């Protein structure tokens, strides 16, 4: 599989009631060709969230912290804007459940070459945190929540979260070759080289969201972690984490979807995952140069961990999970039988959008390209996103639905008929709300008009400007300002060709140039509108329509926070 999917290398561990089987394939570094081994150290990306969550659970087990403690009471310097303050505050549990309504990481928090592994944790979070849904009500994946969880650990323990997790979690479990500290290949010759693809080495860089993504480990250590997560929470008879809390990992807590009977979702650092004929509690990780997955099947005493030191875009990573799940020979569960529930499923027909969307920075792009059409065909509810494959959901009981290939209900319908509120669908990790088709159409039309007008100005307008330059009458051409603004907008992104991919969140020359170009565009278009109104005759209407189309789109982009486009902090 490593060869066929054009991966650099993979290491894995299969945990069974009879012991652990570890293996490795591929190379540590494409430049040297040295083989990966089971002792090779790998980085896990977001699997680190599970360790951070276990750290929180240990503090809870020791009585030093409560899951329902308000975050504001612990992190007093943090400015939290909470529209749901009257009913619910942001609590510690919400940070490690992804239910705080928090925005996910911004580009500057992940794609940066200026990360400082010793910087205060809250420097890796936005200055203001606006909660976009009532805390605890619905899930939305957020790296920022785990940054705050790391800060909570530091506030309670009085020491850096990495040092405390290494000594209070990794050491007792026996993960002696692992650390949550920042590690590079230059510091540790045993750390495999990461790769963007099969031909591009990518050394590790520090990221401001380190409690959400920073863990260096080996497969044998991760097997020990899996065994601990399936245990009673004791190591050599000494309590580490309360067993009830370990069992609650991967179990959604009191979200609107959970209250409606859906068991799928995220809880306390793990997600309940139904794939390839088995239901487990898992965490996946991807940091651009490494990928990893941890899945435990506690009822059968089995688990697997896999880490890959490349992120090839064309690879079928689902094959990795399927291969390892099959290798564990897990007993398949029973598939729920489709049933007629008497529900009028046509009440959920319409267009939907994920609310809240994951990345607030790009909410406008999600509003344009992230819409999903839902239709009932008499036997199944079809979810057809503008981008991506369709999902066919079969009713199983009540308002629960099951996607093809799943053993358990995968979605739940909320609201809808009977005056229960706006129709919604949830898979436990995100919620789709029905939106007005007229509002969607207005956004699409506005974007289409703006983009079309930009190309009109670059073509027809550009031709006019060229002729004006040749005739020596550039000062008399009203479109010269708009054409210059459009040209600058089209040319400045070329600077990204010489900008490292991991610096896209830094104040690089490319980012500054794009911010200037997008900021100047409406000014240039406005100047041309004024001149066209004053000086044009024959083509004034046509030009004013094109300029107005660009300007209305600029207003939309500015409203959504994308104009000027500033990708750094």
Coordinates of C-alpha atoms in Angstrom, one line a residue:
X1 CA 0.0 0.0 0.0
X2 CA 2.9 2.4 0.8
X3 CA 4.2 1.8 -2.7
X4 CA 0.9 1.9 -4.5
X5 CA -0.3 5.1 -2.8
X6 CA 3.1 6.9 -3.3
X7 CA 3.7 7.4 0.4
X8 CA 7.2 7.8 1.9
X9 CA 6.7 5.5 4.8
X10 CA 4.4 4.2 7.5
X11 CA 4.7 2.7 11.0
X12 CA 1.9 0.9 12.9
X13 CA 1.0 -1.0 15.9
X14 CA -1.9 -3.5 16.2
X15 CA -3.1 -4.0 19.8
X16 CA -5.0 -7.2 20.6
X17 CA -5.8 -9.1 23.8
X18 CA -2.9 -11.4 23.0
X19 CA -0.3 -8.6 22.7
X20 CA 1.1 -6.0 20.3
X21 CA 2.3 -6.4 16.8
X22 CA 4.3 -3.5 15.4
X23 CA 5.6 -2.9 11.9
X24 CA 7.1 -0.4 9.5
X25 CA 7.4 0.1 5.7
X26 CA 9.1 2.7 3.5
X27 CA 11.8 5.2 4.3
X28 CA 12.6 7.8 6.9
X29 CA 13.8 10.4 4.4
X30 CA 13.6 10.3 0.7
X31 CA 17.1 11.9 0.5
X32 CA 18.9 9.1 2.3
X33 CA 16.6 6.1 1.6
X34 CA 17.1 4.8 5.2
X35 CA 14.3 2.5 6.1
X36 CA 11.7 3.3 8.7
X37 CA 11.7 1.1 11.8
X38 CA 9.4 0.5 14.7
X39 CA 11.7 2.6 16.8
X40 CA 11.5 5.6 14.5
X41 CA 9.9 8.6 16.1
X42 CA 7.0 10.1 14.3
X43 CA 4.8 13.1 14.8
X44 CA 1.0 12.8 15.1
X45 CA -0.7 16.1 14.4
X46 CA -4.1 16.2 16.1
X47 CA -3.7 12.9 17.8
X48 CA -2.0 15.1 20.4
X49 CA -5.4 16.4 21.4
X50 CA -6.1 13.0 23.0
X51 CA -3.1 13.4 25.3
X52 CA -4.0 17.0 26.1
X53 CA -7.6 15.8 27.0
X54 CA -6.2 13.0 29.2
X55 CA -4.2 15.6 31.0
X56 CA -7.4 17.6 31.7
X57 CA -9.1 14.3 32.9
X58 CA -6.3 13.6 35.3
X59 CA -6.7 17.0 36.9
X60 CA -10.4 16.3 37.2
X61 CA -9.7 12.9 38.7
X62 CA -7.5 14.5 41.3
X63 CA -10.1 17.0 42.2
X64 CA -8.0 20.0 41.1
X65 CA -10.4 20.9 38.3
X66 CA -14.0 20.3 37.3
X67 CA -15.2 19.8 33.7
X68 CA -18.0 22.4 34.4
X69 CA -15.6 25.1 35.6
X70 CA -16.1 28.3 33.5
X71 CA -13.1 29.0 31.4
X72 CA -13.4 32.7 32.2
X73 CA -12.8 31.9 35.9
X74 CA -9.4 30.3 35.0
X75 CA -8.2 32.4 32.1
X76 CA -9.1 35.9 33.4
X77 CA -7.0 37.7 30.7
X78 CA -9.0 36.1 27.9
X79 CA -11.7 38.2 26.3
X80 CA -14.7 36.0 25.5
X81 CA -17.7 37.4 23.6
X82 CA -20.5 35.0 24.4
X83 CA -23.9 35.7 22.9
X84 CA -25.3 32.8 24.9
X85 CA -24.1 34.2 28.3
X86 CA -27.6 34.3 29.7
X87 CA -28.0 30.5 29.3
X88 CA -24.6 28.9 29.2
X89 CA -20.9 29.9 29.7
X90 CA -17.9 28.4 28.0
X91 CA -16.7 25.6 30.3
X92 CA -13.6 23.4 30.4
X93 CA -15.6 20.4 29.0
X94 CA -16.5 22.4 25.9
X95 CA -12.8 22.9 25.1
X96 CA -12.1 19.2 24.8
X97 CA -15.5 18.3 23.3
X98 CA -15.3 20.8 20.4
X99 CA -18.6 22.2 21.6
X100 CA -17.6 25.7 22.7
X101 CA -18.8 27.4 19.5
X102 CA -15.1 28.5 19.0
X103 CA -13.6 29.4 15.6
X104 CA -11.0 27.0 14.4
X105 CA -7.4 28.1 13.9
X106 CA -6.5 31.0 11.7
X107 CA -3.8 30.6 9.0
X108 CA -1.3 32.5 11.2
X109 CA -1.8 29.8 13.9
X110 CA -0.8 26.9 11.6
X111 CA 1.0 28.0 8.5
X112 CA 3.9 30.0 9.9
X113 CA 7.7 29.9 9.9
X114 CA 7.8 32.3 12.8
X115 CA 6.3 30.0 15.5
X116 CA 8.0 30.2 18.8
X117 CA 7.8 26.9 20.8
X118 CA 8.5 28.8 24.0
X119 CA 5.9 31.6 23.5
X120 CA 3.0 31.9 26.0
X121 CA 0.1 29.7 25.0
X122 CA -2.5 32.5 24.8
X123 CA -0.3 34.2 22.3
X124 CA -1.4 31.4 20.0
X125 CA -5.1 32.4 20.3
X126 CA -6.9 35.3 18.9
X127 CA -7.1 38.4 21.2
X128 CA -10.9 38.2 21.2
X129 CA -12.9 34.9 21.1
X130 CA -16.4 35.2 19.9
X131 CA -18.6 32.2 20.6
X132 CA -20.7 31.5 17.5
X133 CA -23.2 29.1 19.1
X134 CA -24.5 28.4 22.6
X135 CA -21.6 26.5 24.4
X136 CA -22.3 22.8 24.7
X137 CA -25.2 22.9 22.2
X138 CA -23.4 21.7 19.0
X139 CA -20.0 20.5 17.9
X140 CA -17.6 22.4 15.6
X141 CA -14.0 21.2 15.4
X142 CA -11.6 23.8 16.9
X143 CA -7.9 23.7 17.5
X144 CA -8.3 26.9 19.4
X145 CA -10.3 25.1 22.1
X146 CA -7.3 22.8 22.8
X147 CA -4.9 25.8 22.9
X148 CA -7.1 27.0 25.7
X149 CA -7.1 23.6 27.3
X150 CA -3.3 23.7 27.4
X151 CA -3.6 27.1 29.1
X152 CA -6.0 25.7 31.6
X153 CA -3.5 23.0 32.5
X154 CA -0.8 25.6 33.0
X155 CA -3.1 27.7 35.2
X156 CA -4.0 24.8 37.4
X157 CA -0.6 23.2 37.7
X158 CA 1.6 26.3 37.6
X159 CA 4.1 24.8 35.1
X160 CA 4.3 24.6 31.3
X161 CA 1.8 22.2 30.0
X162 CA 4.4 20.2 28.0
X163 CA 6.5 19.5 31.1
X164 CA 3.4 18.5 33.1
X165 CA 1.9 16.2 30.4
X166 CA 5.3 14.5 30.0
X167 CA 5.6 13.8 33.7
X168 CA 2.0 13.3 34.7
X169 CA 0.6 11.4 31.7
X170 CA 3.3 10.1 29.4
X171 CA 5.7 8.9 32.1
X172 CA 3.2 6.9 34.2
X173 CA 1.8 5.2 31.1
X174 CA 5.3 4.2 30.1
X175 CA 5.7 6.4 27.0
X176 CA 9.4 6.9 27.6
X177 CA 10.2 7.7 23.9
X178 CA 7.4 10.3 23.6
X179 CA 7.1 14.0 24.4
X180 CA 4.7 16.8 23.9
X181 CA 7.6 19.3 23.7
X182 CA 8.6 20.7 20.3
X183 CA 11.1 18.4 18.5
X184 CA 12.8 18.9 15.2
X185 CA 14.9 16.5 13.0
X186 CA 17.9 18.6 13.8
X187 CA 17.4 18.0 17.6
X188 CA 16.6 14.4 17.3
X189 CA 18.2 12.1 14.7
X190 CA 15.6 9.4 15.6
X191 CA 12.8 11.6 14.3
X192 CA 11.7 10.7 10.8
X193 CA 11.7 13.4 8.2
X194 CA 8.2 14.7 7.3
X195 CA 7.3 15.2 3.6
X196 CA 4.7 17.2 1.7
X197 CA 4.7 14.5 -0.9
X198 CA 6.9 11.6 -2.0
X199 CA 9.6 14.0 -3.3
X200 CA 9.5 17.0 -1.0
X201 CA 11.1 16.7 2.5
X202 CA 9.5 19.1 5.1
X203 CA 11.2 19.5 8.5
X204 CA 9.1 20.2 11.5
X205 CA 8.3 23.8 12.4
X206 CA 6.8 25.2 15.6
X207 CA 3.1 26.0 15.5
X208 CA 1.2 28.4 17.9
X209 CA -1.5 25.7 18.4
X210 CA 0.9 23.3 20.0
X211 CA -1.5 21.7 22.6
X212 CA -3.7 20.7 19.7
X213 CA -1.0 19.3 17.4
X214 CA 2.4 18.7 19.1
X215 CA 3.3 15.1 20.0
X216 CA 6.4 13.1 19.0
X217 CA 6.2 9.4 19.7
X218 CA 6.8 5.8 18.6
X219 CA 4.4 3.0 17.7
X220 CA 5.1 1.0 20.9
X221 CA 4.5 4.1 23.1
X222 CA 1.2 4.7 21.3
X223 CA 0.2 1.0 21.8
X224 CA 0.8 1.7 25.6
X225 CA -1.5 4.7 25.3
X226 CA -4.2 2.7 23.6
X227 CA -4.0 0.0 26.3
X228 CA -4.3 2.7 29.0
X229 CA -7.3 4.2 27.3
X230 CA -9.0 0.8 27.4
X231 CA -8.0 0.2 31.0
X232 CA -9.5 1.1 34.4
X233 CA -7.2 4.2 34.5
X234 CA -4.6 2.6 36.9
X235 CA -1.0 2.0 36.1
X236 CA 0.8 -0.6 38.4
X237 CA -2.1 -0.1 40.8
X238 CA -1.7 3.6 41.0
X239 CA -4.7 5.7 39.8
X240 CA -4.0 8.1 36.9
X241 CA -7.4 8.9 35.5
X242 CA -10.9 7.9 36.8
X243 CA -12.2 4.9 34.8
X244 CA -15.6 6.6 34.3
X245 CA -13.9 9.5 32.6
X246 CA -11.9 7.1 30.3
X247 CA -15.1 5.4 29.3
X248 CA -16.7 8.8 28.6
X249 CA -14.1 9.6 26.0
X250 CA -15.7 9.5 22.5
X251 CA -19.1 10.0 24.0
X252 CA -20.9 13.3 23.1
X253 CA -22.2 15.1 26.1
X254 CA -25.6 16.8 26.1
X255 CA -25.4 18.3 22.6
X256 CA -28.7 18.8 20.7
X257 CA -27.8 15.8 18.5
X258 CA -27.0 13.7 21.6
X259 CA -30.2 14.7 23.2
X260 CA -32.0 13.5 20.1
X261 CA -30.4 10.1 20.4
X262 CA -27.3 10.3 18.2
X263 CA -24.3 8.5 19.7
X264 CA -21.9 9.6 16.9
X265 CA -19.7 12.6 17.8
X266 CA -16.8 13.9 19.8
X267 CA -16.2 13.7 23.5
X268 CA -13.3 14.4 25.8
X269 CA -10.6 14.0 23.2
X270 CA -11.9 11.1 21.1
X271 CA -14.5 10.7 18.4
X272 CA -16.9 7.8 18.0
X273 CA -16.1 6.5 14.5
X274 CA -18.1 4.0 12.5
X275 CA -16.0 2.8 9.5
X276 CA -15.2 -0.4 7.7
X277 CA -17.5 -2.7 9.7
X278 CA -16.3 -1.6 13.1
X279 CA -17.2 1.2 15.6
X280 CA -14.3 2.6 17.6
X281 CA -13.2 5.7 19.5
X282 CA -10.6 7.4 17.4
X283 CA -8.5 10.5 16.6
X284 CA -7.0 11.4 13.3
X285 CA -4.1 13.8 12.8
X286 CA -2.6 15.7 9.9
X287 CA 0.0 18.5 10.1
X288 CA 1.0 18.8 6.4
X289 CA 4.1 16.6 6.6
X290 CA 2.9 13.8 8.9
X291 CA -0.4 12.0 9.3
X292 CA -1.6 9.6 12.0
X293 CA -4.6 7.8 13.4
X294 CA -5.4 6.1 16.7
X295 CA -8.5 3.9 17.1
X296 CA -9.5 1.8 20.1
X297 CA -12.1 -0.9 20.2
X298 CA -12.4 -1.3 24.0
X299 CA -15.2 -3.9 23.9
X300 CA -12.9 -6.2 22.0
X301 CA -9.6 -5.2 23.7
X302 CA -8.2 -4.1 20.4
X303 CA -6.7 -1.0 18.9
X304 CA -4.4 0.3 16.2
X305 CA -2.1 3.3 15.7
X306 CA -0.5 4.3 12.4
X307 CA 1.7 7.2 11.5
X308 CA 2.8 8.3 8.0
X309 CA 5.7 10.7 7.3
X310 CA 4.1 12.2 4.2
X311 CA 0.9 13.9 3.1
X312 CA 0.6 13.0 -0.6
X313 CA -2.5 14.7 -2.0
X314 CA -3.5 11.9 -4.4
X315 CA -3.2 9.1 -1.8
X316 CA -6.2 7.2 -0.6
X317 CA -5.6 7.4 3.2
X318 CA -8.9 5.7 3.9
X319 CA -7.1 2.5 2.7
X320 CA -4.8 2.8 5.6
X321 CA -7.6 2.7 8.2
X322 CA -9.4 -0.1 6.3
X323 CA -6.3 -2.2 6.1
X324 CA -5.6 -2.0 9.8
X325 CA -9.2 -2.4 10.9
X326 CA -9.4 -5.6 8.8
X327 CA -6.1 -6.8 10.3
X328 CA -7.7 -6.7 13.8
X329 CA -10.4 -9.2 12.7
X330 CA -13.0 -7.2 14.7
X331 CA -16.5 -8.8 15.1
X332 CA -19.0 -6.8 13.0
X333 CA -21.9 -5.3 14.8
X334 CA -25.5 -5.4 13.8
X335 CA -26.7 -2.9 11.2
X336 CA -30.0 -1.1 12.2
X337 CA -32.9 -2.1 10.1
X338 CA -34.5 0.7 8.0
X339 CA -38.0 1.5 9.3
X340 CA -40.9 3.8 8.5
X341 CA -41.1 6.2 11.3
X342 CA -44.2 8.2 10.2
X343 CA -42.0 11.3 9.9
X344 CA -42.7 13.6 7.0
X345 CA -39.1 13.7 5.7
X346 CA -40.0 16.1 2.9
X347 CA -40.1 18.8 5.6
X348 CA -36.3 18.7 5.5
X349 CA -36.1 19.4 1.7
X350 CA -34.1 22.5 0.9
X351 CA -30.6 24.1 0.9
X352 CA -28.4 23.9 4.0
X353 CA -25.2 25.4 5.3
X354 CA -22.9 24.2 8.2
X355 CA -23.6 26.4 11.2
X356 CA -21.3 27.5 12.7
X357 CA -18.8 26.9 9.9
X358 CA -15.4 25.6 11.0
X359 CA -13.2 28.5 9.8
X360 CA -14.8 31.9 10.5
X361 CA -12.0 33.5 8.4
X362 CA -13.5 31.9 5.3
X363 CA -17.2 31.9 6.2
X364 CA -18.0 33.7 2.9
X365 CA -16.3 31.0 0.9
X366 CA -18.3 28.4 2.8
X367 CA -21.4 30.3 2.2
X368 CA -20.8 30.2 -1.5
X369 CA -19.3 26.8 -2.1
X370 CA -20.3 24.9 1.0
X371 CA -24.1 24.7 0.5
X372 CA -25.8 21.3 0.5
X373 CA -29.0 20.4 -1.2
X374 CA -31.3 18.0 0.8
X375 CA -34.1 16.1 -0.9
X376 CA -36.4 13.2 0.2
X377 CA -37.0 10.6 -2.6
X378 CA -39.5 8.5 -0.7
X379 CA -37.0 6.0 0.8
X380 CA -33.9 8.0 1.7
X381 CA -32.8 11.6 2.4
X382 CA -30.1 12.7 0.0
X383 CA -27.5 15.2 1.0
X384 CA -25.8 16.6 -2.1
X385 CA -23.1 19.2 -1.4
X386 CA -22.0 21.6 -4.1
X387 CA -18.5 20.2 -3.5
X388 CA -18.0 16.5 -2.7
X389 CA -19.9 13.3 -2.9
X390 CA -23.6 12.8 -2.2
X391 CA -24.7 11.0 1.0
X392 CA -27.8 8.9 1.0
X393 CA -29.4 8.6 4.5
X394 CA -31.9 5.9 5.4
X395 CA -34.3 6.4 8.3
X396 CA -33.8 3.8 11.0
X397 CA -35.8 4.9 14.0
X398 CA -37.4 8.1 15.2
X399 CA -35.4 10.9 13.5
X400 CA -32.2 8.9 13.3
X401 CA -30.7 8.1 9.9
X402 CA -27.9 5.9 8.7
X403 CA -25.4 6.5 5.8
X404 CA -24.5 3.7 3.5
X405 CA -21.8 1.5 4.9
X406 CA -22.3 2.5 8.5
X407 CA -23.3 0.1 11.3
X408 CA -25.0 2.7 13.5
X409 CA -27.1 5.8 12.9
X410 CA -24.9 8.5 11.5
X411 CA -27.2 11.5 11.4
X412 CA -30.1 12.9 13.2
X413 CA -32.8 15.3 11.9
X414 CA -33.6 18.2 14.2
X415 CA -36.4 20.8 14.1
X416 CA -38.6 20.6 11.1
X417 CA -42.2 19.5 11.4
X418 CA -44.5 20.2 14.3
X419 CA -43.3 23.7 15.1
X420 CA -40.0 22.5 16.5
X421 CA -37.8 25.1 14.9
X422 CA -35.8 25.5 11.7
X423 CA -35.0 22.1 10.0
X424 CA -31.5 20.9 10.8
X425 CA -29.3 17.8 10.3
X426 CA -26.3 16.8 12.4
X427 CA -23.7 14.0 12.2
X428 CA -22.5 14.8 15.7
X429 CA -19.4 16.7 14.5
X430 CA -21.2 19.5 12.6
X431 CA -24.7 20.8 12.1
X432 CA -26.4 21.8 8.9
X433 CA -29.2 24.5 9.1
X434 CA -31.6 25.2 6.3
X435 CA -31.0 28.5 4.7
X436 CA -33.1 30.7 2.3
X437 CA -32.5 29.8 -1.3
X438 CA -33.1 33.4 -2.2
X439 CA -30.2 34.5 0.1
X440 CA -28.0 31.8 -1.5
X441 CA -28.9 32.9 -5.0
X442 CA -28.2 36.6 -4.1
X443 CA -24.7 35.6 -2.9
X444 CA -24.0 33.5 -6.0
X445 CA -25.3 36.2 -8.4
X446 CA -23.3 38.9 -6.6
X447 CA -20.1 36.8 -6.8
X448 CA -20.7 35.9 -10.4
X449 CA -21.4 39.5 -11.4
X450 CA -18.2 40.7 -9.6
X451 CA -16.0 38.0 -11.1
X452 CA -17.4 38.5 -14.6
X453 CA -16.9 42.3 -14.3
X454 CA -13.3 41.8 -13.2
X455 CA -12.6 39.8 -16.4
X456 CA -14.5 42.4 -18.5
X457 CA -12.3 45.2 -17.1
X458 CA -9.1 43.1 -17.6
X459 CA -10.1 42.4 -21.2
X460 CA -12.2 45.2 -22.7
X461 CA -10.9 47.8 -20.3
X462 CA -7.3 46.6 -20.7
X463 CA -7.6 47.0 -24.4
X464 CA -8.9 50.5 -24.0
X465 CA -6.0 51.4 -21.7
X466 CA -3.4 49.9 -24.1
X467 CA -4.9 52.0 -27.0
X468 CA -4.9 55.1 -24.8
X469 CA -1.2 54.6 -23.9
X470 CA -0.3 54.2 -27.6
X471 CA -2.1 57.3 -28.6
X472 CA -0.7 59.3 -25.7
X473 CA -4.2 59.9 -24.1
X474 CA -3.9 57.8 -21.0
X475 CA -5.0 60.7 -18.8
X476 CA -8.3 60.8 -20.7
X477 CA -9.2 57.1 -20.2
X478 CA -11.6 56.8 -17.3
X479 CA -11.0 53.1 -16.9
X480 CA -7.3 53.4 -16.3
X481 CA -7.7 53.4 -12.5
X482 CA -9.9 50.3 -12.4
X483 CA -7.7 48.4 -14.9
X484 CA -4.6 49.2 -12.9
X485 CA -6.4 47.9 -9.7
X486 CA -7.5 44.7 -11.5
X487 CA -4.0 44.2 -13.0
X488 CA -2.4 44.5 -9.5
X489 CA -5.0 42.0 -8.1
X490 CA -4.1 39.5 -10.8
X491 CA -0.3 39.9 -10.6
X492 CA 0.4 40.0 -6.9
X493 CA -0.6 36.4 -6.2
X494 CA 2.4 35.3 -8.4
X495 CA 4.6 36.2 -5.5
X496 CA 3.2 33.1 -3.8
X497 CA 5.2 31.0 -6.3
X498 CA 8.4 32.1 -4.4
X499 CA 6.8 32.0 -0.9
X500 CA 7.1 28.8 1.2
X501 CA 3.8 27.0 1.7
X502 CA 4.2 27.0 5.5
X503 CA 4.6 30.8 5.5
X504 CA 1.2 31.6 4.1
X505 CA 0.1 32.9 7.5
X506 CA 3.2 35.2 7.9
X507 CA 3.5 38.8 6.9
X508 CA 5.4 37.8 3.8
X509 CA 5.9 40.0 0.7
X510 CA 3.2 38.0 -1.0
X511 CA 0.7 38.5 1.8
X512 CA 1.4 42.2 2.2
X513 CA 1.1 42.8 -1.6
X514 CA -2.2 40.9 -1.8
X515 CA -3.5 42.9 1.2
X516 CA -2.5 46.2 -0.6
X517 CA -4.0 45.1 -3.9
X518 CA -7.3 44.0 -2.4
X519 CA -7.5 47.2 -0.3
X520 CA -6.8 49.4 -3.4
X521 CA -9.2 47.7 -5.7
X522 CA -12.5 49.4 -4.5
X523 CA -10.7 52.7 -4.4
X524 CA -9.5 52.3 -8.0
X525 CA -12.9 51.2 -9.1
X526 CA -14.6 54.1 -7.4
X527 CA -12.2 56.6 -9.1
X528 CA -13.0 55.1 -12.5
X529 CA -16.8 55.3 -11.7
X530 CA -16.5 59.0 -11.0
X531 CA -14.5 59.7 -14.1
X532 CA -16.8 57.6 -16.3
X533 CA -19.8 59.5 -15.0
X534 CA -18.2 62.8 -15.7
X535 CA -16.4 62.1 -19.0
X536 CA -17.9 59.1 -20.8
X537 CA -20.8 59.3 -23.3
X538 CA -21.0 56.3 -25.7
X539 CA -20.0 53.5 -23.3
X540 CA -20.8 55.1 -20.0
X541 CA -23.7 52.9 -19.1
X542 CA -21.8 49.7 -19.9
X543 CA -18.7 50.8 -18.0
X544 CA -20.7 52.0 -15.0
X545 CA -22.6 48.6 -14.8
X546 CA -19.3 46.7 -14.9
X547 CA -17.7 49.0 -12.3
X548 CA -20.8 48.8 -10.1
X549 CA -20.7 45.0 -10.3
X550 CA -17.1 44.9 -9.0
X551 CA -17.9 47.5 -6.3
X552 CA -20.9 45.6 -5.0
X553 CA -18.8 42.4 -4.7
X554 CA -16.1 44.4 -2.9
X555 CA -18.8 45.5 -0.4
X556 CA -19.8 41.9 0.2
X557 CA -16.2 40.8 0.7
X558 CA -15.6 43.7 3.1
X559 CA -18.7 42.7 5.0
X560 CA -17.4 39.2 5.4
X561 CA -13.9 40.4 6.5
X562 CA -12.1 39.4 3.3
X563 CA -11.3 42.9 2.0
X564 CA -8.6 43.8 2.4
X565 CA -7.4 40.2 2.5
X566 CA -5.0 39.9 5.4
X567 CA -3.8 36.3 6.0
X568 CA -1.5 37.1 8.9
X569 CA -2.3 38.0 12.4

